[in-house]
Coordinates of C-alpha atoms and ligand atoms in Angstrom, one line a residue:
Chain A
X24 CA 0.0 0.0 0.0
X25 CA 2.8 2.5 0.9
X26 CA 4.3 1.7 -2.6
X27 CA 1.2 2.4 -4.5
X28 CA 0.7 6.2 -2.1
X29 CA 4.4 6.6 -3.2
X30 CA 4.0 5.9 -6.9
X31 CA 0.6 8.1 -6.6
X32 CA 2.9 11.2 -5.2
X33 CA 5.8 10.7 -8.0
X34 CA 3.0 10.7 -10.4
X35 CA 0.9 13.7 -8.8
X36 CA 4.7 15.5 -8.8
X37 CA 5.3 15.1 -12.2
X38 CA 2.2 16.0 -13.8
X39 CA 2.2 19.4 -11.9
X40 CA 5.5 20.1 -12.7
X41 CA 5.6 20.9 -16.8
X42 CA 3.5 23.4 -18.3
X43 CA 0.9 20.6 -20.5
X44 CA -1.3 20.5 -17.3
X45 CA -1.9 24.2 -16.9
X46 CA -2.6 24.7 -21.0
X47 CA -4.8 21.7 -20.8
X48 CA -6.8 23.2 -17.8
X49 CA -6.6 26.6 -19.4
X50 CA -7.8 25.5 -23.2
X51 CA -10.8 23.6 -21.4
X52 CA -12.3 26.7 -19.3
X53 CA -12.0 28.4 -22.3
X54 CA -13.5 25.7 -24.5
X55 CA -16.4 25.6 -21.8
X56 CA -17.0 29.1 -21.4
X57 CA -17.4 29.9 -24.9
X58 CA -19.5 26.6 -25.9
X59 CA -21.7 27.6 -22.8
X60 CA -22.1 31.3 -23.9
X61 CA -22.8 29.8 -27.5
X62 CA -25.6 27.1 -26.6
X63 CA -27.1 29.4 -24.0
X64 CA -27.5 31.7 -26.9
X65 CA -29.0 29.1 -29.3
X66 CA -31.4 27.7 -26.8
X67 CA -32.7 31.5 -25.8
X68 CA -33.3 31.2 -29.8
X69 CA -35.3 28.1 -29.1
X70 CA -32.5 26.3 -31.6
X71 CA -31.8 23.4 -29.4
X72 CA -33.7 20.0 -29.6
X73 CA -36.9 20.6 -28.0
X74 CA -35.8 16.9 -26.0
X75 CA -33.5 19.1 -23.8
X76 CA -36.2 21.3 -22.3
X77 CA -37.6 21.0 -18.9
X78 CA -40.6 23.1 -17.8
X79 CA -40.2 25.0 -21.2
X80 CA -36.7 26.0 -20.9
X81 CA -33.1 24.4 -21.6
X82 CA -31.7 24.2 -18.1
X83 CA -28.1 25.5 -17.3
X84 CA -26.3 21.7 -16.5
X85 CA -27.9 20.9 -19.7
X86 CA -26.0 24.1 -21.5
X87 CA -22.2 22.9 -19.6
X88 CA -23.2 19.4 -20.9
X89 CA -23.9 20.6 -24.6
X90 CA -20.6 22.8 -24.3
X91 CA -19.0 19.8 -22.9
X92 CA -18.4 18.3 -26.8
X93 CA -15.7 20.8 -27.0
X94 CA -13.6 20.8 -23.5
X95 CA -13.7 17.6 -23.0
X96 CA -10.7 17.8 -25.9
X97 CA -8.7 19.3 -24.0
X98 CA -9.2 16.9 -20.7
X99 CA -8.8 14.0 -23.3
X100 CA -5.5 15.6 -24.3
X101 CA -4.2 16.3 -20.9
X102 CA -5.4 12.9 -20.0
X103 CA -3.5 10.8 -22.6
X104 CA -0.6 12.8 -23.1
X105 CA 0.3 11.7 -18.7
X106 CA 1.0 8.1 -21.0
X107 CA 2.3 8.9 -24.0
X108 CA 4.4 12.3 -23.4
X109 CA 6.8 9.4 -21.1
X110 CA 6.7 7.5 -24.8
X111 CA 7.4 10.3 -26.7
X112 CA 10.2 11.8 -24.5
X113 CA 11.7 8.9 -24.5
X114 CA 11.2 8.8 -20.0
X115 CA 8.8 5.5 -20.1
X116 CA 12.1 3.4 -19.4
X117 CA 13.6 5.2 -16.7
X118 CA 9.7 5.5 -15.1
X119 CA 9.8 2.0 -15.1
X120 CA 12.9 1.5 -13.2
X121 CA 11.3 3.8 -10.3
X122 CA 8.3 1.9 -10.7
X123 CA 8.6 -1.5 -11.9
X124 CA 5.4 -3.3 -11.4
X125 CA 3.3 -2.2 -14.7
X126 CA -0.1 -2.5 -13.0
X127 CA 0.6 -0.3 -9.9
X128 CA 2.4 2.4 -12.1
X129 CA -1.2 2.5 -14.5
X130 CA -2.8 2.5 -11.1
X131 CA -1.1 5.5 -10.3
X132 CA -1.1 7.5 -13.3
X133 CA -5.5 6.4 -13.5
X134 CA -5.8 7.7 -10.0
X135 CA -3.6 11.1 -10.6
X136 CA -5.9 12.1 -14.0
X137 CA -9.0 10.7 -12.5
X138 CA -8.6 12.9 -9.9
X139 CA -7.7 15.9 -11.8
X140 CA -9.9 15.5 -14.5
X141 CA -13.1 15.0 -11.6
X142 CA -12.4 17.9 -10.0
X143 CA -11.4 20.3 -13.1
X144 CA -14.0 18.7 -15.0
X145 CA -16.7 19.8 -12.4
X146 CA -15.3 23.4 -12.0
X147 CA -15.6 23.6 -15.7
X148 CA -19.0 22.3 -15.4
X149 CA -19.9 25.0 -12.6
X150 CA -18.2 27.7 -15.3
X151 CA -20.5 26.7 -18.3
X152 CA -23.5 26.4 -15.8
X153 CA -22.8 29.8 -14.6
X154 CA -22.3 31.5 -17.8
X155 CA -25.8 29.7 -19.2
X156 CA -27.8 31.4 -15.8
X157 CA -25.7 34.3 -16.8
X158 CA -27.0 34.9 -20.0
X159 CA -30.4 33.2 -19.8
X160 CA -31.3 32.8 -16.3
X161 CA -32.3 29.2 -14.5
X162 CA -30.4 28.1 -11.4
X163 CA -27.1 26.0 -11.0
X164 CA -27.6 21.5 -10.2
X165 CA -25.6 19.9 -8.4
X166 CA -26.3 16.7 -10.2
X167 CA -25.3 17.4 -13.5
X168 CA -21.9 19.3 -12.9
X169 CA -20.9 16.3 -10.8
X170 CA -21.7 14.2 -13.5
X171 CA -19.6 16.1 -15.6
X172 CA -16.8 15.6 -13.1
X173 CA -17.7 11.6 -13.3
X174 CA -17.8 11.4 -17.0
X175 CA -14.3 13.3 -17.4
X176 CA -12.7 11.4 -14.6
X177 CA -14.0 8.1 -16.5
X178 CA -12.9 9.5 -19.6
X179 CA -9.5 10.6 -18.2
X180 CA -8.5 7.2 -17.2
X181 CA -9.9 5.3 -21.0
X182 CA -7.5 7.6 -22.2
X183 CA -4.5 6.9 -19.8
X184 CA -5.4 3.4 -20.8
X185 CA -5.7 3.5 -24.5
X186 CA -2.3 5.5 -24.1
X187 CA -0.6 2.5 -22.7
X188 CA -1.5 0.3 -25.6
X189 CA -0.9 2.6 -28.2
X190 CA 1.8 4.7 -26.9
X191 CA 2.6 7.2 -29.3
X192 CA 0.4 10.4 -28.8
X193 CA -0.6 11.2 -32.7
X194 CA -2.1 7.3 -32.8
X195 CA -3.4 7.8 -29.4
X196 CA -5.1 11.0 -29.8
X197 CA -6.5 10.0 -33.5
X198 CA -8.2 7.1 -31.9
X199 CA -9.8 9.1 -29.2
X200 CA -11.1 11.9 -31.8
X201 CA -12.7 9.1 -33.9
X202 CA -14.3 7.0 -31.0
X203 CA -15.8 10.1 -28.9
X204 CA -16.6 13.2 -31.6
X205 CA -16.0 11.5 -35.6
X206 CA -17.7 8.6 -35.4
X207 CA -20.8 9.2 -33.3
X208 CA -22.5 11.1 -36.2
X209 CA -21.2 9.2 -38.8
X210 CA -22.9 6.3 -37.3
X211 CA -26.1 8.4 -36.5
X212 CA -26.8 10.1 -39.2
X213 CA -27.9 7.4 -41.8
X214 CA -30.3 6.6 -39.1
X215 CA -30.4 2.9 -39.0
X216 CA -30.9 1.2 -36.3
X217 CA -27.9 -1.2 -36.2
X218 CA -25.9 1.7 -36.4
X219 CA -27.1 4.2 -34.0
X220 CA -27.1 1.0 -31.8
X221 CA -23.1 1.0 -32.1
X222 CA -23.0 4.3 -31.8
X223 CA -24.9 4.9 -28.4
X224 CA -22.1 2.3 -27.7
X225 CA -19.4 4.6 -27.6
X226 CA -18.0 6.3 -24.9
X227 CA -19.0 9.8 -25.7
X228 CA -22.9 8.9 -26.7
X229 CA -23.3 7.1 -23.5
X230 CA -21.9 9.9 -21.6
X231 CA -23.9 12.2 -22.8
X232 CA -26.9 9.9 -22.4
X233 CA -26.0 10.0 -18.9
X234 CA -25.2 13.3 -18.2
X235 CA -28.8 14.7 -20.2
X236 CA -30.4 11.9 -18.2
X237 CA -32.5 10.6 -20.9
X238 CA -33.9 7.3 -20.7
X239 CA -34.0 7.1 -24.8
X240 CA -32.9 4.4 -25.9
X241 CA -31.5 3.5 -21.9
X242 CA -31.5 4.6 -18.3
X243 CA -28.8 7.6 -17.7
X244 CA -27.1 4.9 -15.3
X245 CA -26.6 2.1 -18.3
X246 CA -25.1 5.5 -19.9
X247 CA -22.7 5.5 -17.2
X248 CA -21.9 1.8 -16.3
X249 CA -20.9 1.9 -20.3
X250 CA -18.4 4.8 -20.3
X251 CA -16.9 3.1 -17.0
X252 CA -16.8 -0.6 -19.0
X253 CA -14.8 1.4 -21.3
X254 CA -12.7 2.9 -18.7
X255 CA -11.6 -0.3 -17.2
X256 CA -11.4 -2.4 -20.4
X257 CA -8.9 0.6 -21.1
X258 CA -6.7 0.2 -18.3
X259 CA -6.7 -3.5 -18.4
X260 CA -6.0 -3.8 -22.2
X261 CA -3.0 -1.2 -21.2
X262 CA -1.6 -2.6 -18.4
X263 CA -1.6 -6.3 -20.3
X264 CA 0.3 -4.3 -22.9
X265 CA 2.7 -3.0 -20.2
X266 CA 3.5 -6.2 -18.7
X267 CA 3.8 -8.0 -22.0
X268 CA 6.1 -5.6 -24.1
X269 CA 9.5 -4.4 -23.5
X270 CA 9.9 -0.5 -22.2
Chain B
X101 CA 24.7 -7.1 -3.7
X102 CA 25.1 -9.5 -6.4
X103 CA 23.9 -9.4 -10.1
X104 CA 23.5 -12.7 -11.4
X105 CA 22.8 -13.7 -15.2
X106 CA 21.4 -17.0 -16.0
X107 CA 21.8 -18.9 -19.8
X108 CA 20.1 -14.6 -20.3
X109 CA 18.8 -14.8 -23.6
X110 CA 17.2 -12.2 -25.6
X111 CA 16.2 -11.7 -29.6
X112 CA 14.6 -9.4 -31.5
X113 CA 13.2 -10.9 -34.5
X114 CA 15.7 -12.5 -36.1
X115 CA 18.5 -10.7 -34.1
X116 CA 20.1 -12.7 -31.2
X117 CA 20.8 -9.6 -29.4
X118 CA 22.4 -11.8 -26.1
X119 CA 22.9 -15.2 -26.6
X120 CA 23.4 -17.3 -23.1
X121 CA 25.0 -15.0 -21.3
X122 CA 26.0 -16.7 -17.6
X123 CA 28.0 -14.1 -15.7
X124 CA 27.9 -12.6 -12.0
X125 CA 29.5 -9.0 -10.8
X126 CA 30.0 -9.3 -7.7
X127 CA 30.3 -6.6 -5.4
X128 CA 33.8 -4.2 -4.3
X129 CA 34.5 -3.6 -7.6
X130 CA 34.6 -1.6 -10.6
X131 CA 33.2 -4.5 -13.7
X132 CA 34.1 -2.9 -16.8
X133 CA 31.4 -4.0 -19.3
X134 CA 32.9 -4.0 -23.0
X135 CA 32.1 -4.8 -26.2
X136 CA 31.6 -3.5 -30.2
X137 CA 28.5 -1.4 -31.2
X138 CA 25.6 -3.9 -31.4
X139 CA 27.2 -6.6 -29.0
X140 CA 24.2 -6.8 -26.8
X141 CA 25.6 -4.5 -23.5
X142 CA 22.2 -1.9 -23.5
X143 CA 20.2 -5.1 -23.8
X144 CA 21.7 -6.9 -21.2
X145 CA 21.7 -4.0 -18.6
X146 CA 17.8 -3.4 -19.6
X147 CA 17.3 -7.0 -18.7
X148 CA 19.0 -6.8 -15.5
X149 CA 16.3 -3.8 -15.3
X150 CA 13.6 -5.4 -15.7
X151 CA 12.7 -3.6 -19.2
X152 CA 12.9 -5.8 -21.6
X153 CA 11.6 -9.0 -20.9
X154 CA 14.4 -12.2 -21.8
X155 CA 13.5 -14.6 -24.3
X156 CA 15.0 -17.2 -21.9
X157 CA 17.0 -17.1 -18.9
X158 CA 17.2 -15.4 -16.1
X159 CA 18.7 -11.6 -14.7
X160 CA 18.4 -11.3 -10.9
X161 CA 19.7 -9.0 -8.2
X162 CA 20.7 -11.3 -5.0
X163 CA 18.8 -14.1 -6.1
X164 CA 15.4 -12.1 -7.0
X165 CA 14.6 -10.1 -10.3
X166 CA 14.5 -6.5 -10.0
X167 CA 10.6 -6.0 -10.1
X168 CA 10.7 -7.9 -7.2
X169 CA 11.9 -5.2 -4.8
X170 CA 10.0 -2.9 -3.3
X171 CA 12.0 0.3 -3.5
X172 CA 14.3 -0.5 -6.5
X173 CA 16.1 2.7 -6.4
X174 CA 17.3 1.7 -3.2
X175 CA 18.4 -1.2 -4.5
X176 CA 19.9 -0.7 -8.0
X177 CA 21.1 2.9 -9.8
X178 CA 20.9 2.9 -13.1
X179 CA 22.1 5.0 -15.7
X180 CA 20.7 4.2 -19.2
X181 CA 21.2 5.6 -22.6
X182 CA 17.9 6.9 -23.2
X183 CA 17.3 10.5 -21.9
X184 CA 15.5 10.2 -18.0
X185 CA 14.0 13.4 -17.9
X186 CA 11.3 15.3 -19.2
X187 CA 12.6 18.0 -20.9
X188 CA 9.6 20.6 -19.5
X189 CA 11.1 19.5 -16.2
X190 CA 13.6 21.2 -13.7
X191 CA 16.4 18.9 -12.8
X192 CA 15.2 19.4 -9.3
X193 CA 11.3 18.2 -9.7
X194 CA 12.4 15.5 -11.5
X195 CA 14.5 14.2 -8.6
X196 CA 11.9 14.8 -6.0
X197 CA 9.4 13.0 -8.1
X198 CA 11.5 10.0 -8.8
X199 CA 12.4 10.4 -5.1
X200 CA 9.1 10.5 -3.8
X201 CA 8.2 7.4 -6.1
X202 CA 10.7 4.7 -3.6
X203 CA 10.0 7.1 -0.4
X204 CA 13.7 8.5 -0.5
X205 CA 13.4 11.7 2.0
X206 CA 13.7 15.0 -0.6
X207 CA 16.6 16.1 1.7
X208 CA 18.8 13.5 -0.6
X209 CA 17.5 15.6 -4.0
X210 CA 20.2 18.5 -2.7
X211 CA 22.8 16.3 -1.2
X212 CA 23.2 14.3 -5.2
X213 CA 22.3 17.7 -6.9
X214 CA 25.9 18.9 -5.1
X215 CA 27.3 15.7 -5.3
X216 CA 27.0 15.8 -9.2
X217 CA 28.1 19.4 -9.4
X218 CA 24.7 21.1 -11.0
X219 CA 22.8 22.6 -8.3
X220 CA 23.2 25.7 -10.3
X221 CA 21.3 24.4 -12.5
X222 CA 18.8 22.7 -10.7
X223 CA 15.8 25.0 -11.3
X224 CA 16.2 25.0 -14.9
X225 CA 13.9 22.6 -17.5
X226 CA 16.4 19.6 -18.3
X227 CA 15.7 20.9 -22.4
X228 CA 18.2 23.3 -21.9
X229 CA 20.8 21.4 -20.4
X230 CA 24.3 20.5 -22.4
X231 CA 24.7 16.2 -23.2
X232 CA 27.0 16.7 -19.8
X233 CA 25.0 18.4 -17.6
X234 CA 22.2 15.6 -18.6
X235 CA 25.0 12.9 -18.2
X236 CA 25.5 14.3 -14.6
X237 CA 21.6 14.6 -13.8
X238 CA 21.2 11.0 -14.5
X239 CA 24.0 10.1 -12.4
X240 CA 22.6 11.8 -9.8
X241 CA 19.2 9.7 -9.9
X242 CA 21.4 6.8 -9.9
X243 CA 22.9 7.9 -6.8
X244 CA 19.7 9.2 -5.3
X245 CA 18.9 6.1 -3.7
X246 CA 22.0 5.7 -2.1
X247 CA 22.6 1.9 -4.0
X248 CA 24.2 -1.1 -3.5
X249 CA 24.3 -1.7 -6.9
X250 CA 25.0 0.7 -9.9
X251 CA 24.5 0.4 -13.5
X252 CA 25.7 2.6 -15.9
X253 CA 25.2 2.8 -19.5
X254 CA 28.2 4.6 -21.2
X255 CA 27.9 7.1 -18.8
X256 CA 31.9 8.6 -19.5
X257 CA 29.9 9.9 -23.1
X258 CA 30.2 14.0 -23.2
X259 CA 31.9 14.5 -20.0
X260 CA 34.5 17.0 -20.0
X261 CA 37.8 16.1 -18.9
X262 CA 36.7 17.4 -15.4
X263 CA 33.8 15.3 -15.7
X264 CA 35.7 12.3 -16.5
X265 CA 38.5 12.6 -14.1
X266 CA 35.3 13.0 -11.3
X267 CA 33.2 9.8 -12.3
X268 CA 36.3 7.8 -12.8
X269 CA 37.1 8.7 -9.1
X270 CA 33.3 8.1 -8.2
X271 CA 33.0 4.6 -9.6
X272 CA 36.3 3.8 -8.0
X273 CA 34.9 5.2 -4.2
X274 CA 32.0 3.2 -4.3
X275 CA 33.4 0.4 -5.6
X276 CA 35.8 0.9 -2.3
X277 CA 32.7 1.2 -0.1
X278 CA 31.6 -2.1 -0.9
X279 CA 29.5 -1.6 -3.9
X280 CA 28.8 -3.6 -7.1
X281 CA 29.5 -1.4 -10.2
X282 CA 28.6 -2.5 -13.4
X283 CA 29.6 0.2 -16.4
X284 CA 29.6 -0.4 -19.8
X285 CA 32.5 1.9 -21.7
X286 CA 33.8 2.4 -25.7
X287 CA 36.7 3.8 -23.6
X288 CA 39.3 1.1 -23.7
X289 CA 42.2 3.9 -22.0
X290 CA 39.8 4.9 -19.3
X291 CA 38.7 1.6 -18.8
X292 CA 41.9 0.6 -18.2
X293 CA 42.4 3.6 -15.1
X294 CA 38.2 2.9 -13.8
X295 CA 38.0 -0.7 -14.0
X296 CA 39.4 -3.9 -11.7
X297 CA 37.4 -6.8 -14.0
X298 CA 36.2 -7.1 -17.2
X299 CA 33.6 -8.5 -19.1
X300 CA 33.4 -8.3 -23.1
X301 CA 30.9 -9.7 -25.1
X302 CA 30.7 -10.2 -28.7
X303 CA 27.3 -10.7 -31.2
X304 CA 25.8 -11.6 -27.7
X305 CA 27.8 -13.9 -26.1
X306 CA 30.7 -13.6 -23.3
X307 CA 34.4 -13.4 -24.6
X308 CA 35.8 -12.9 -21.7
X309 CA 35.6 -12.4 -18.0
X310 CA 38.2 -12.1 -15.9
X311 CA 40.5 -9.7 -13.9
X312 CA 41.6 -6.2 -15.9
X313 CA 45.4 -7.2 -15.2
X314 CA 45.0 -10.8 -16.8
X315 CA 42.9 -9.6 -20.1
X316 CA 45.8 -6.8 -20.2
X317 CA 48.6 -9.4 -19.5
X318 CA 50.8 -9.7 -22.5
X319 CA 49.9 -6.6 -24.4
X320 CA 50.5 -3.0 -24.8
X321 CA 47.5 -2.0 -23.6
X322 CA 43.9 -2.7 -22.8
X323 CA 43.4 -1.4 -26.6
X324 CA 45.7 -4.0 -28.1
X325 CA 44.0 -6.8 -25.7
X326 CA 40.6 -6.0 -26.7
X327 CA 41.6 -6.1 -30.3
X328 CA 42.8 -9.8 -30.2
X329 CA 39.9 -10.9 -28.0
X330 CA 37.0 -9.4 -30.6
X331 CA 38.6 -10.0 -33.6
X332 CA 39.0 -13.7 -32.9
X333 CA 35.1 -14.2 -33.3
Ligands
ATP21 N1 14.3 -2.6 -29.3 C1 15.1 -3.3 -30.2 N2 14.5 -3.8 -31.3 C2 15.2 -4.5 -32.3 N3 16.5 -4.7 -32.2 C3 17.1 -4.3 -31.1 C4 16.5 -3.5 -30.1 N4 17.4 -3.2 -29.1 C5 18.6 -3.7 -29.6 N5 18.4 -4.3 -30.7 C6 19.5 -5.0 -31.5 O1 20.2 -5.8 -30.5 C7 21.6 -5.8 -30.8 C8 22.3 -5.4 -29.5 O2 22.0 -4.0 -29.3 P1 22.5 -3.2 -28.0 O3 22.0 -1.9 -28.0 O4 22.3 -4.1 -26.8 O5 24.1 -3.2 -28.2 P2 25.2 -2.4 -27.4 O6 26.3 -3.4 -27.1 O7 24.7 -1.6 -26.3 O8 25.8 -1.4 -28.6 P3 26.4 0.1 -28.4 O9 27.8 -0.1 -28.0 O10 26.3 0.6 -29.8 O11 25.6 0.8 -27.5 C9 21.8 -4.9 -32.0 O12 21.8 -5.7 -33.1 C10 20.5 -4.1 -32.0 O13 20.2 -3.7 -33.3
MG22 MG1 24.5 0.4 -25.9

């Protein structure tokens, strides 16, 4: 146990000591603030799917989650880049002689983004809500910017995960881009069933599914026991990867 | 401590990169590790690292492979050829995270900083540091630990004279403390100054292991010794 709080603290150290973290954290308030500001606009202009509203209005959670599609890039990029920056600096090797049991370094790195991605997420989350009562009025939930937090946190450590078994950031963060914003509407689009059926699937569909609490075409909680399948097949299919390749 | 290689066996494809390599360093000495470009010596210390994985055989550390311990750097310093710090990282947080990763109290990030001679620099990102200052930084996580056991991959490369002179003396004081030291070197002349055994390997496989003054006996030089010991295979 001591060894895993110790590998958690080298971990915690080194992602708060280069500069990635604070653009990654800066790029996603932004991202949230402006996507908040936008989609409050739109759904003042009643151009948001009518689904959305409660009581006649689109609430302010609902506005953070909508602006969501755009900040969660940047937590996806902080996120995977705590993998593959130690692969593309060429650092992974010595990080494994600090730490050499695979699993408890994955561990550690999971629980350091998780935990910076909850709470940044839900700050972000209280930031879009804000600027949505702001500009249009309603009142801040707890629920749904805590579910942002959750959602990020879960998305952070797919990413860590997916980092491990790809290791080189370009691949990494192609295959990220195409599972949570390119292929969704791809799939959706054509509407037919088999493929919408993939796509609520996918990590970003059921997160959003979860955080807009809908209960078409399943309950918000399948939405989130399906981004978490994902998190954990991540981690699992990396640290495999970890144990079975050379550094 | 005692490093320990068993029938250690390792290819790449169809590369035998270490072919069966039985050998132990034992500790009180300087082991001079030596051997042409591509003779398997990076490959063999990453093994004994626990990075890459043999094909067959066995690396261990006083009877136990090195993911076994707890606190390796405690256990085992290591420097290796690949660069050990972030770049977007001061020399400084890089050793308190690596010491915080093995519970090493931060007190010993100064004492190697002056130990190595950059504390000046220790606030700055390693990008900006010169091969030698890098060379230095690594030694210092090597040393963090305060090890039994040190292994060092070429670590002599872009030293200046100063530099050299200083690890030369290093490796030699804590091979006198009791210490196992394990460095691999194209340096045959510093070698010959640093070292009190040698092992050379060739397309994987051990050539020689035995006592510097015996490898040396009958020739000019260590230079002249090592030539008629790797041009034989
Ligand atoms: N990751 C790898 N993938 C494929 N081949 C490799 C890999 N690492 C090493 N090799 C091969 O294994 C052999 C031994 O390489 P190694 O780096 O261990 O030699 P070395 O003795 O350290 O050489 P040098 O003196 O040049 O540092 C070489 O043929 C090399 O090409
Ligand atoms: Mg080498």
């Amino acid at each position: 146990m001591s060894e895993m709080r110790a590998a958690i603290a080298a971990e915690w150290t080194k992602l708060w000591t280069t500069r990635t973290v604070w653009w990654a954290l800066v790029a996603a308030l932004v991202l949230m603030a402006a996507g908040a500001g936008q989609y409050a606009i739109y759904a003042d202009n009643g151009d948001v799917d009518p689904a959305l509203l409660r009581d006649g209005v689109v609430p302010p959670g609902t506005v953070a989650v909508l602006a969501l599609a755009f900040a969660q890039l940047a937590f996806l990029a902080l996120a995977m880049l705590v993998m593959t920056g130690e692969y593309s600096t060429g650092t992974m090797r010595a990080t494994l002689t600090w730490i050499p049991a695979r699993g408890r370094l994955l561990l550690a790195k999971s629980v350091v983004v998780a935990a910076v991605t909850f709470v940044a997420g839900t700050v972000a989350g209280l930031v879009g809500a804000s600027i949505s009562v702001a500009l249009i009025g309603g009142r801040v939930s707890a629920g749904p910017v805590l579910g942002i937090g959750v959602y990020l946190a879960l998305l952070g450590v797919f990413a860590v995960g997916l980092g491990a078994v790809l290791r080189g950031p370009v691949v990494t963060l192609v295959v990220l881009l195409m599972l949570v914003v390119v292929l969704p509407p791809l799939l959706q689009l054509p509407e037919i069933g088999v493929l919408t059926a993939i796509a609520d699937g996918l990590p970003g569909v059921a997160g959003n599914h979860f955080l807009l609490g809908d209960s078409d075409p399943y309950a918000p909680g399948l939405g989130l026991l399906i981004v978490t399948g994902w998190a954990v097949a991540a981690f699992l299919a990396g640290r495999g990867e970890l144990r079975r390749r050379d550094a | 401590m005692l490093i320990t290689l068993e029938r250690l066996t390792k290819t790449f494809g169809s590369t035998v990169a270490v072919d069966g390599l039985d050998l132990e360093v034992r500790p009180g000495r300087v082991t001079g590790f030596l051997g042409p470009n591509g003779a398997g010596k990076s490959t063999t210390l990453r093994m004994i690292l626990g990075l890459d994985r043999p094909t067959s055989g066995r690396a261990l550390l006083d009877g136990r492979p090195y993911a076994a311990y707890s606190w390796p750097l405690r256990k085992i310093g290591a420097v290796l050829e690949a660069k050990a710090a972030h770049p977007g990282r001061s020399g400084r947080n890089h050793l308190l995270a690596m010491a915080r990763s093995n519970a090493i109290p931060a007190s010993r990030v100064d004492v190697v900083l002056e130990q190595v001679g950059i504390a000046g620099a220790a606030r700055k990102r390693t990008g900006t540091y010169s091969l030698g200052m890098g060379q230095r930084l690594g030694l210092a996580g090597a040393l963090l630990g305060d090890p039994p056991v040190l292994v060092l991959d070429e670590p002599v490369n872009g030293l200046d004279p100063d530099g050299v002179r200083w690890i030369r003396e290093l490796m030699r004081s804590l091979a006198a403390e009791g210490r196992t030291v394990f460095v691999s070197s194209h340096l045959l002349s510093e070698m010959q100054v640093t070292a009190d055994h040698l092992v050379v390997i060739g397309h994987g496989r051990l050539v020689a292991d035995a006592p510097l003054d015996e490898i040396v006996a009958g020739h000019a030089s260590l230079e002249d010794a090592y030539y008629s010991l790797t041009s034989v295979r």
